[in-house]
Short mmCIF file of C-alpha atoms in Angstrom, two decimals:
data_model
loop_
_atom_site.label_atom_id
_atom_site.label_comp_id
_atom_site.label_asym_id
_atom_site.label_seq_id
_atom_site.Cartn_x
_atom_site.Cartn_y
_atom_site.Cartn_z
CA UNK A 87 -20.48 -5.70 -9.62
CA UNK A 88 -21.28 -4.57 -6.02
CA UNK A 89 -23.62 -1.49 -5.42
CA UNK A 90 -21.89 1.79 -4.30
CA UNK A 91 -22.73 5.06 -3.79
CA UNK A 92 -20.68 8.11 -3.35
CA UNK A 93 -21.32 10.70 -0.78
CA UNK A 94 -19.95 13.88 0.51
CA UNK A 95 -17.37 13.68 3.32
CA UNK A 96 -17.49 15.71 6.81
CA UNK A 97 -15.65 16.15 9.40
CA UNK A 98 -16.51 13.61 11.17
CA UNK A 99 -15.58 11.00 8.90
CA UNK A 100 -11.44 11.63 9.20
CA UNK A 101 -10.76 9.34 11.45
CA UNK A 102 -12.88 6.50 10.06
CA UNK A 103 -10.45 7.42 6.99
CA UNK A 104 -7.31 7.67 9.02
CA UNK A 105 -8.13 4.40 10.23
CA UNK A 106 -9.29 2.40 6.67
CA UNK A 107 -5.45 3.94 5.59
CA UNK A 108 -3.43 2.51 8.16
CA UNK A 109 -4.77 -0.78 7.38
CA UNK A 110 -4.67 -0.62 3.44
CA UNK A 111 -0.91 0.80 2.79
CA UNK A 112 0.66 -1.11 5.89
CA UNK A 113 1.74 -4.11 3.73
CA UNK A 114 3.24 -1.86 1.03
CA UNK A 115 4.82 1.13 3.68
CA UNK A 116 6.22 -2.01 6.17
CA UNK A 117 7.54 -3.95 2.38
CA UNK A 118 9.25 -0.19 1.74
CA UNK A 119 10.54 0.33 5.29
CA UNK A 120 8.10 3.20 6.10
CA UNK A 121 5.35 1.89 8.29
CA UNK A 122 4.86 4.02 11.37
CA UNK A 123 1.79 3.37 13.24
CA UNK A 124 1.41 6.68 14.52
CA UNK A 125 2.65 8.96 11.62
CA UNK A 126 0.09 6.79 8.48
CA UNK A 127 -3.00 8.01 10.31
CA UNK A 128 -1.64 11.70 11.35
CA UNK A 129 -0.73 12.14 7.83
CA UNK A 130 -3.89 11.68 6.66
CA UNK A 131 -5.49 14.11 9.30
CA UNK A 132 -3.09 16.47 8.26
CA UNK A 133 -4.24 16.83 4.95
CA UNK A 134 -7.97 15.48 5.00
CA UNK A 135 -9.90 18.45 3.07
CA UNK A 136 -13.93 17.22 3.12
CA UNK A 137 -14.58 19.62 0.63
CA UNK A 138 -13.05 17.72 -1.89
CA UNK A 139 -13.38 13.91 -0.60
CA UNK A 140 -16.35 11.59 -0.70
CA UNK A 141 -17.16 8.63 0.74
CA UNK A 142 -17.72 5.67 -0.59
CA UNK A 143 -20.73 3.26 0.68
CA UNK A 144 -21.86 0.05 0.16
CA UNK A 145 -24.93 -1.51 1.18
CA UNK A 146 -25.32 2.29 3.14
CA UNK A 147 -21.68 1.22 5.11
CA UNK A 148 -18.55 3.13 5.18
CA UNK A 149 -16.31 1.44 2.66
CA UNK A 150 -13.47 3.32 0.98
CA UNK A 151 -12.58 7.22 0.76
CA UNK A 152 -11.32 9.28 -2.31
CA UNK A 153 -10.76 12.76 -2.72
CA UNK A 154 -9.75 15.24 -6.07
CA UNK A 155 -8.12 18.09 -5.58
CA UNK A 156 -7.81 21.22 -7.37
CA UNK A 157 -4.47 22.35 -8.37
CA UNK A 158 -3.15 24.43 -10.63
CA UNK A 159 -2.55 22.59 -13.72
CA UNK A 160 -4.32 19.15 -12.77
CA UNK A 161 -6.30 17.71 -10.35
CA UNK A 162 -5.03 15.21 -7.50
CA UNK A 163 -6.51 11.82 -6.50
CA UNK A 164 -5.83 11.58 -3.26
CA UNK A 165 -6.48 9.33 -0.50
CA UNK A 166 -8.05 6.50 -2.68
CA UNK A 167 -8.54 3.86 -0.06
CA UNK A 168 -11.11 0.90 0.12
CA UNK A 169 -11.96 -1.19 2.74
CA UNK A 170 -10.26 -5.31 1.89
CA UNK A 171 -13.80 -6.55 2.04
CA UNK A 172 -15.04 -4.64 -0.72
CA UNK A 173 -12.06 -4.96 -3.06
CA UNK A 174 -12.00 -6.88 -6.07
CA UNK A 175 -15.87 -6.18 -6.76
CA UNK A 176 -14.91 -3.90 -9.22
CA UNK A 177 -15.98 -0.54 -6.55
CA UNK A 178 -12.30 0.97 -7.16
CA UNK A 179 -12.91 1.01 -11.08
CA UNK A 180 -16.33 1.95 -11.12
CA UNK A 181 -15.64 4.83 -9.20
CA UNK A 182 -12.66 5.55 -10.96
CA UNK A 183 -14.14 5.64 -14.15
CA UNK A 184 -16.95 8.12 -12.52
CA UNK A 185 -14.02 10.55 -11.64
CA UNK A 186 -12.48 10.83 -14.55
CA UNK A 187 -15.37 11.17 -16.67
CA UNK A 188 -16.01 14.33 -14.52
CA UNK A 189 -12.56 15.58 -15.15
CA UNK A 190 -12.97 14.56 -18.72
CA UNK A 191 -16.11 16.50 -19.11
CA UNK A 192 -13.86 19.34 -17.42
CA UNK A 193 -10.59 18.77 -19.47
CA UNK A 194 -8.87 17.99 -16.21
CA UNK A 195 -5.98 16.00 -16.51
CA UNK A 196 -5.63 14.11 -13.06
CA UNK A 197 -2.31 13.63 -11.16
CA UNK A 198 -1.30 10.70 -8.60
CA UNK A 199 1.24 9.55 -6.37
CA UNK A 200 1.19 5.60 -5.71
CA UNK A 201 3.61 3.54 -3.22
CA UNK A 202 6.36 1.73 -5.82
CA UNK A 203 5.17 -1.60 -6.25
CA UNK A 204 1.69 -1.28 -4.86
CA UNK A 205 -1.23 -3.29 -6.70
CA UNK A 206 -2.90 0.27 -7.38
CA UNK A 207 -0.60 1.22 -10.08
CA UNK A 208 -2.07 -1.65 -11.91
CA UNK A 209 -5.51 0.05 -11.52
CA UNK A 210 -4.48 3.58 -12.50
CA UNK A 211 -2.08 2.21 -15.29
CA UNK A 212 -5.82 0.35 -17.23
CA UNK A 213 -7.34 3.88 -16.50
CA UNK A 214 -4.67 5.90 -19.22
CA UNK A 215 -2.28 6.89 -16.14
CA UNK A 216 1.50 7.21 -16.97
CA UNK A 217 4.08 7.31 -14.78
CA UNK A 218 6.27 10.89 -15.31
CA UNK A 219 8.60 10.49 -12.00
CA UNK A 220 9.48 8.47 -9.13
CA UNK A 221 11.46 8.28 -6.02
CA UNK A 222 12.20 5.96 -3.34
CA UNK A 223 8.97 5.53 -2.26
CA UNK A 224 6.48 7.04 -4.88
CA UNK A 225 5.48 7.06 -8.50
CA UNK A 226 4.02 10.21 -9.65
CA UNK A 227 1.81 9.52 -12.27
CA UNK A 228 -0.69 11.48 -14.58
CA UNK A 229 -3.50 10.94 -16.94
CA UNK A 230 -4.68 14.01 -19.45
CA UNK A 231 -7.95 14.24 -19.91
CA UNK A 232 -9.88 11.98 -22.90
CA UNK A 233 -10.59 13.81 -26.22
CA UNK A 234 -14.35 14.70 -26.12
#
């Protein structure tokens, strides 16, 4: 597996983010008739929170994004994005697996929202995620934390 490293977000990494989302949901937002140009990368900007997001590097390069969110009742992976070049090096599972060991540790469950038929929900269904609901355009998913 390839060498990552997570780091804290700023600022000043939204639009590097903005931009690494437009390109990995386009095929799955133009497949479900949703694809605006404009509107992928505002929506990120619009909710970008670097308080709860890190980066992820490889090789010291911008590669991928992911945040968790505090809610309520669960925490939310959000904006789980990485670069085409470094996926399938088995990055998105790794870290993955890193976050929910934290909410584990926690008792966290974790919540998600994935586009319907998106590769992803392949990767979040081997992590324990189930789907609860789904619309048009989502599937709301959740995974309760591990027994200790």
């Amino acid at each position: 597996m390839t060498e990552w490293e997570l780091r804290p977000a700023s600022t000043s990494d939204v639009e590097a983010v903005a931009e690494l989302r437009a390109v990995v949901l386009r095929a799955d937002l133009e497949r479900l008739g949703r694809y605006d140009e404009r509107r992928v990368r505002q929506r990120l900007r619009d909710g970008f929170d670097p308080a709860h997001t890190w980066v992820i590097e490889v090789g010291g390069a911008f590669a991928g994004c992911v945040a968790l969110r505090p809610a309520e009742d669960a925490r939310w992976l959000e904006h789980f994005y990485l670069a085409p070049q470094a996926q399938g090096a088995g990055i998105g599972s790794a870290v993955l697996r890193a976050l929910l060991a934290r909410c584990d540790r926690g008792g966290d469950a974790v919540r998600l929202n994935v586009l319907r038929g998106s590769p992803a929900r392949r990767l979040y269904e081997r992590h324990g995620f189930t789907a609860e609901t789904e619309d048009a355009v989502d599937v709301f998913m959740v995974r309760e934390p591990a027994p200790a």
